[in-house]
PDB file of C-alpha atoms in Angstrom:
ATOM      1  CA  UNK G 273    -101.006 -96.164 114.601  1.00  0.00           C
ATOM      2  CA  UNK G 274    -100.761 -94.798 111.165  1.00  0.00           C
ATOM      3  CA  UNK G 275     -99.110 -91.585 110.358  1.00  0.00           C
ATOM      4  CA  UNK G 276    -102.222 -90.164 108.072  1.00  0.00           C
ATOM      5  CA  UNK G 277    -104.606 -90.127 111.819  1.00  0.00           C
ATOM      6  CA  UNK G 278    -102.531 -86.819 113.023  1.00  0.00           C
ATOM      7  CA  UNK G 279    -102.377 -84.012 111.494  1.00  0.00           C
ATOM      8  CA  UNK G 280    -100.112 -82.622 109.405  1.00  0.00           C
ATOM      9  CA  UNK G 281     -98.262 -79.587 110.836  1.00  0.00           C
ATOM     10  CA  UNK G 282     -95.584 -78.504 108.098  1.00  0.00           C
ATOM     11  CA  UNK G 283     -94.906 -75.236 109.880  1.00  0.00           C
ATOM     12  CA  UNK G 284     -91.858 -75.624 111.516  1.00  0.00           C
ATOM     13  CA  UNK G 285     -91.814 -72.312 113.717  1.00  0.00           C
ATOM     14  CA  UNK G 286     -95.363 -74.137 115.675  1.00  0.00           C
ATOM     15  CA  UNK G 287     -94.669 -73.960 119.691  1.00  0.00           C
ATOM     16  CA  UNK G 288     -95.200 -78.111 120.209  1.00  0.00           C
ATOM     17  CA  UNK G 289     -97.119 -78.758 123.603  1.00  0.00           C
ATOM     18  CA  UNK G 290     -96.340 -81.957 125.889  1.00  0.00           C
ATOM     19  CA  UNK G 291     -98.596 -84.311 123.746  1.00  0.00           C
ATOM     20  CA  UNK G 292     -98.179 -87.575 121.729  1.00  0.00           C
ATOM     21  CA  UNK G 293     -99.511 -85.366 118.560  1.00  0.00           C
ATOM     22  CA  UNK G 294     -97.245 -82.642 118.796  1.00  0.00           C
ATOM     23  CA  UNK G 295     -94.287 -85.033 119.279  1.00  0.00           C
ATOM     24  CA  UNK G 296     -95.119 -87.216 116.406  1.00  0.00           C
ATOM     25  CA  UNK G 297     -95.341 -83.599 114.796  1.00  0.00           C
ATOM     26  CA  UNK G 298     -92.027 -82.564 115.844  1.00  0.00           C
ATOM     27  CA  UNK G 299     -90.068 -85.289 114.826  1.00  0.00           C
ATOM     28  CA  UNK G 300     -91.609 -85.582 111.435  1.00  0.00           C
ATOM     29  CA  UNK G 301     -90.742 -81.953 110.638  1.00  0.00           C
ATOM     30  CA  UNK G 302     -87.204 -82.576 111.864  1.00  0.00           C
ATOM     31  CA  UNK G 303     -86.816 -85.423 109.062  1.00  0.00           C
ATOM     32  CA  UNK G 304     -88.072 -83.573 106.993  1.00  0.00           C
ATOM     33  CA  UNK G 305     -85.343 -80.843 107.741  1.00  0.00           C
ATOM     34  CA  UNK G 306     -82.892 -83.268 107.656  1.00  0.00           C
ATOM     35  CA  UNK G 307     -84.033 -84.722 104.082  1.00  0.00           C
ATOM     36  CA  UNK G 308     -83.542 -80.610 103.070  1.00  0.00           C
ATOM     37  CA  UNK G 309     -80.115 -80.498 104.111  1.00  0.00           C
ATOM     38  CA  UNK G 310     -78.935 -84.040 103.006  1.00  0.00           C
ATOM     39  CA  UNK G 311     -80.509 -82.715  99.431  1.00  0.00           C
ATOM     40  CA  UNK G 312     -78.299 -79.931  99.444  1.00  0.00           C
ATOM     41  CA  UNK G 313     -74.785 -81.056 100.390  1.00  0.00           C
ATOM     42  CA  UNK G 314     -74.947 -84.091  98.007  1.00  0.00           C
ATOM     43  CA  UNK G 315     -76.040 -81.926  95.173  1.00  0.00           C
ATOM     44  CA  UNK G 316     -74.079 -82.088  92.129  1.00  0.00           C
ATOM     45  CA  UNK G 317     -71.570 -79.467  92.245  1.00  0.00           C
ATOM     46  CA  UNK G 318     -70.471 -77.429  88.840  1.00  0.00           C
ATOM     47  CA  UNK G 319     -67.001 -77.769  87.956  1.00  0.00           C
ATOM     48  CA  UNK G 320     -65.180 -75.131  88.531  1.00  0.00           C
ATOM     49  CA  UNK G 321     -61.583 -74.142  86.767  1.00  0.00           C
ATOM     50  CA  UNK G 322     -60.094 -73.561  90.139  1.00  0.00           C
ATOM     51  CA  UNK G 323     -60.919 -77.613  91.039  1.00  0.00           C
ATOM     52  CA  UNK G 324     -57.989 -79.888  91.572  1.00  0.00           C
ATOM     53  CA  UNK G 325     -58.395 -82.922  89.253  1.00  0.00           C
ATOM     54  CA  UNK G 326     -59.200 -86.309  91.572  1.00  0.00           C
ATOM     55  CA  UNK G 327     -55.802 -87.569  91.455  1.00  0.00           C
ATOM     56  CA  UNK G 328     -54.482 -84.559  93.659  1.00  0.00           C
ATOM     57  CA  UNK G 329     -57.157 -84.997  95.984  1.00  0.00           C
ATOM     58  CA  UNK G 330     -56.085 -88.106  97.452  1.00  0.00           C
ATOM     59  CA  UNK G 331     -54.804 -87.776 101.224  1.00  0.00           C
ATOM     60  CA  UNK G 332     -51.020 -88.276 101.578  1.00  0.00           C
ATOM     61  CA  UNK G 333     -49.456 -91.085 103.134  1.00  0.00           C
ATOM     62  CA  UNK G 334     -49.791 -90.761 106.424  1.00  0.00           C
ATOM     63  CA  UNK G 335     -46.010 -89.954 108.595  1.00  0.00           C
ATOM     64  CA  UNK G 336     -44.166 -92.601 110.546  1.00  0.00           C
ATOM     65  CA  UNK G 337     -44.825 -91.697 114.368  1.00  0.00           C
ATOM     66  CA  UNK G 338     -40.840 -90.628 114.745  1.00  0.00           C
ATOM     67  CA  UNK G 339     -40.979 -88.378 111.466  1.00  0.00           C
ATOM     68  CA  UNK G 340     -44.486 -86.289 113.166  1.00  0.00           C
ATOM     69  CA  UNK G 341     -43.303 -86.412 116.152  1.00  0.00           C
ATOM     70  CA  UNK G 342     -40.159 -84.641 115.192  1.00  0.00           C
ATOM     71  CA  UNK G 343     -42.063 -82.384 112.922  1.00  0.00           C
ATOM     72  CA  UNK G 344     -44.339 -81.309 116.320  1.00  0.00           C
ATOM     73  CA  UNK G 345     -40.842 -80.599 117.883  1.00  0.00           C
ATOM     74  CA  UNK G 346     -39.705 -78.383 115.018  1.00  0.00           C
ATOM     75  CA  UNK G 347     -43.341 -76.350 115.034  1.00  0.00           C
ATOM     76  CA  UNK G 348     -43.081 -76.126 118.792  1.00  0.00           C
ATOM     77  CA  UNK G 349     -39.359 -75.213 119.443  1.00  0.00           C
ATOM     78  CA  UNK G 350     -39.617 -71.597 117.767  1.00  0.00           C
ATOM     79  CA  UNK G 351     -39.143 -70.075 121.634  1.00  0.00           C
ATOM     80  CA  UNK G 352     -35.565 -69.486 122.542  1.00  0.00           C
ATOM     81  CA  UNK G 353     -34.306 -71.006 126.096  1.00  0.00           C
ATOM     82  CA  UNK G 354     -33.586 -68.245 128.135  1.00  0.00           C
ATOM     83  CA  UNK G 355     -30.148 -69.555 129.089  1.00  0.00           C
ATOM     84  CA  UNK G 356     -28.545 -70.959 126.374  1.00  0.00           C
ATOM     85  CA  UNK G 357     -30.141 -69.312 123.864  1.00  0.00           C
ATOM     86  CA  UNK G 358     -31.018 -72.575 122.016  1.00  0.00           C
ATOM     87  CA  UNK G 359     -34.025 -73.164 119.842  1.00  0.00           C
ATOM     88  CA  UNK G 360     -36.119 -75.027 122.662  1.00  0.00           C
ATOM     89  CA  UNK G 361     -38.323 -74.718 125.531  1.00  0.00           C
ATOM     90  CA  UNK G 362     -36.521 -72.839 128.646  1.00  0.00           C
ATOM     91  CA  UNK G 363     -37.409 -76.098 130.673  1.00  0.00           C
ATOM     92  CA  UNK G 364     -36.265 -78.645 127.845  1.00  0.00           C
ATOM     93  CA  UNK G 365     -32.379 -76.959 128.368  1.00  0.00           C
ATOM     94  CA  UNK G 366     -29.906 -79.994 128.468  1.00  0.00           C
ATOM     95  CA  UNK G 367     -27.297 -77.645 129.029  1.00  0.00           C
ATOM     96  CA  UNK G 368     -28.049 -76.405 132.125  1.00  0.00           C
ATOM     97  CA  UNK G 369     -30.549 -79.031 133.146  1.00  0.00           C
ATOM     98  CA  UNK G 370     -29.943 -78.695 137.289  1.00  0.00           C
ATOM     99  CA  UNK G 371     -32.019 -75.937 139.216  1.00  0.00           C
ATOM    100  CA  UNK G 372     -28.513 -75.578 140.730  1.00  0.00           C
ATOM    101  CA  UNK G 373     -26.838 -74.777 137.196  1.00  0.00           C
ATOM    102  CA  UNK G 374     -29.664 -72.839 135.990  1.00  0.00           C
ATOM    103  CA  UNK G 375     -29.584 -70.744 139.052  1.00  0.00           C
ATOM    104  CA  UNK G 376     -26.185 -69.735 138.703  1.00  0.00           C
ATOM    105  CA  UNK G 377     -27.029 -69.193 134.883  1.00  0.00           C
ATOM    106  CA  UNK G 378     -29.466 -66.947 136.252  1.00  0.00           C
ATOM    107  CA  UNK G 379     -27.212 -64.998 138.518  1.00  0.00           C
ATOM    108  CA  UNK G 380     -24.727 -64.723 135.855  1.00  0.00           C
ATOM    109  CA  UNK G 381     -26.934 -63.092 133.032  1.00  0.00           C
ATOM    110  CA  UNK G 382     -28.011 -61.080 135.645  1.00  0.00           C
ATOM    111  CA  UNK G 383     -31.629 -61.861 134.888  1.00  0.00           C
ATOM    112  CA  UNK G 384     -34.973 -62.498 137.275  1.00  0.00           C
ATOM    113  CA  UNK G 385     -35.424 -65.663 138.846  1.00  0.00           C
ATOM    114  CA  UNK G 386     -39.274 -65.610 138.451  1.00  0.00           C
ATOM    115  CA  UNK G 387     -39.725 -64.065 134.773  1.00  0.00           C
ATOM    116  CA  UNK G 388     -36.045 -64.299 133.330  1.00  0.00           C
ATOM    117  CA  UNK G 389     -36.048 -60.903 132.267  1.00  0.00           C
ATOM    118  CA  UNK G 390     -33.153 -58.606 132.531  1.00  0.00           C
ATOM    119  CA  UNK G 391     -32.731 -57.915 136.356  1.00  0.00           C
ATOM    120  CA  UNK G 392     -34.439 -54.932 137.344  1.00  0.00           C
ATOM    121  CA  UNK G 393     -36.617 -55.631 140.135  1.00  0.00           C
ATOM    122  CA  UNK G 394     -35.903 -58.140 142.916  1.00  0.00           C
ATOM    123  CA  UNK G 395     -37.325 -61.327 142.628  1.00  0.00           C
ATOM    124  CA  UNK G 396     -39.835 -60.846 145.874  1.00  0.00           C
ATOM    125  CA  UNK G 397     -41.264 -57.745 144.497  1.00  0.00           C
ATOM    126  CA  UNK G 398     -41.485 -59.611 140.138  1.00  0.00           C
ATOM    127  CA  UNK G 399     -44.177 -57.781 138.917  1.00  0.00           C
ATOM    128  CA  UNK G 400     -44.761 -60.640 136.488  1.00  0.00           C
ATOM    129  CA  UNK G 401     -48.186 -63.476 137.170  1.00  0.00           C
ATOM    130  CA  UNK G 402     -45.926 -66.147 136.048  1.00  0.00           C
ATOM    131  CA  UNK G 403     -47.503 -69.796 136.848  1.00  0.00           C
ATOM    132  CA  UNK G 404     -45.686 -72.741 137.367  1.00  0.00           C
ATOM    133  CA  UNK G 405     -46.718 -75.474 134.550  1.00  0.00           C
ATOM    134  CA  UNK G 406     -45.265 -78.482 136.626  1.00  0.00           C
ATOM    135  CA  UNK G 407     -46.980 -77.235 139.701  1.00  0.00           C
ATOM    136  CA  UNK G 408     -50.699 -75.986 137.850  1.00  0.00           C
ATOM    137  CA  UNK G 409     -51.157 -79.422 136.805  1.00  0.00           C
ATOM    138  CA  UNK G 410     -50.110 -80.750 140.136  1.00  0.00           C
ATOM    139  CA  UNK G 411     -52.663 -78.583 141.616  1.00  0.00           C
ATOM    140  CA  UNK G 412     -50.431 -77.207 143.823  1.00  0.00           C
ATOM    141  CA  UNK G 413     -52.023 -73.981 143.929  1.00  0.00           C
ATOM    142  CA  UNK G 414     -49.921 -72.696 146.281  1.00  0.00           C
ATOM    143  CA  UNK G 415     -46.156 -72.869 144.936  1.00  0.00           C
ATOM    144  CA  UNK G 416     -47.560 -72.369 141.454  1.00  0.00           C
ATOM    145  CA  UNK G 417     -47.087 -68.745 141.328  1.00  0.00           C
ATOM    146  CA  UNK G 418     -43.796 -68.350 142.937  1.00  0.00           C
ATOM    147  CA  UNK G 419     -41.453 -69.554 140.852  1.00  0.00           C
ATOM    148  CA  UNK G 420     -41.006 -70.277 137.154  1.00  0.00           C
ATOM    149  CA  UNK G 421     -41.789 -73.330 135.588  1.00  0.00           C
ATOM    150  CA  UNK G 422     -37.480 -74.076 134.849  1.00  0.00           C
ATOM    151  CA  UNK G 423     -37.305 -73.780 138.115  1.00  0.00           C
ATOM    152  CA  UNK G 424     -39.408 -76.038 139.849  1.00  0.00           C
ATOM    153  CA  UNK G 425     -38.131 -78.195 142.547  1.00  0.00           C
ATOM    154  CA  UNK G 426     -40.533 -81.228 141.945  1.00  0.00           C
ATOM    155  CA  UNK G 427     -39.622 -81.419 138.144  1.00  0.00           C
ATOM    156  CA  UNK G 428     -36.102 -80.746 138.402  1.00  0.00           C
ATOM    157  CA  UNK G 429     -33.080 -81.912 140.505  1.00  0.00           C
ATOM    158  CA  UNK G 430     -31.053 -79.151 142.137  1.00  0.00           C
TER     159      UNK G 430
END
């Protein structure tokens, strides 16, 4: 069939019905859209003072894996570890990587098992809605919320 036997419906707010018409219709119109938007990102853009000449537009050489990986661990360790004080994750801590060390670490700062906050509430009645990373994506729904994630017996030895 040729495109000139349907009629030409250019208004693209028209409610389309089921038929073969109205489909042929709608997918015309939606080229045509297209064509309209294609037409205005590749249009020639004025130059503007504030433009970077082409040579700085070039994408940089891409990392080595070790040098972005280490960069990731630079971005991400900004947290302090709540018992050593070091510039990493509470539950990356090398120095006190035992449950049985980082209890006693625990004790000794005098701090909440469950939110490792300074001790002022037992650790039964922890106000805080701390959940367990290891055991959330473990789906161990529930031991997730009753302990912190340093402290978790199936990611850590005691």
């Amino acid at each position: 069939m040729h495109p000139s036997m349907f009629p030409q419906n250019d208004d693209p707010h028209s409610t389309l019905s089921g038929t073969a018409i109205d489909a042929y219709t709608y997918s015309e119109i939606t080229h045509k859209r297209i064509a309209v938007r294609t037409q205005r990102t590749t249009a020639p853009i004025e130059e503007d003072f504030h433009q970077q000449p082409p040579s700085q537009l070039q994408r940089r050489p891409a990392l080595p894996l070790e040098q972005a990986k280490n960069a990731q661990r630079k971005v991400a360790s900004v947290t302090k570890c709540k018992f050593c004080e070091g510039l990493h994750w509470t539950t990356d801590c090398t120095l006190f990587a035992t449950l049985t060390a980082r209890r006693d670490r625990v004790y000794y700062l005098r701090k909440c098992e469950r939110c490792l906050t300074p001790n002022n509430h037992l650790v039964t009645a922890c106000p805080a809605k701390i959940i367990c990373f290891y055991c959330k994506r473990a789906n161990r729904t529930a031991e997730m919320t009753k302990h912190h994630s340093a402290f978790c017996v199936y990611q850590f030895k005691m």
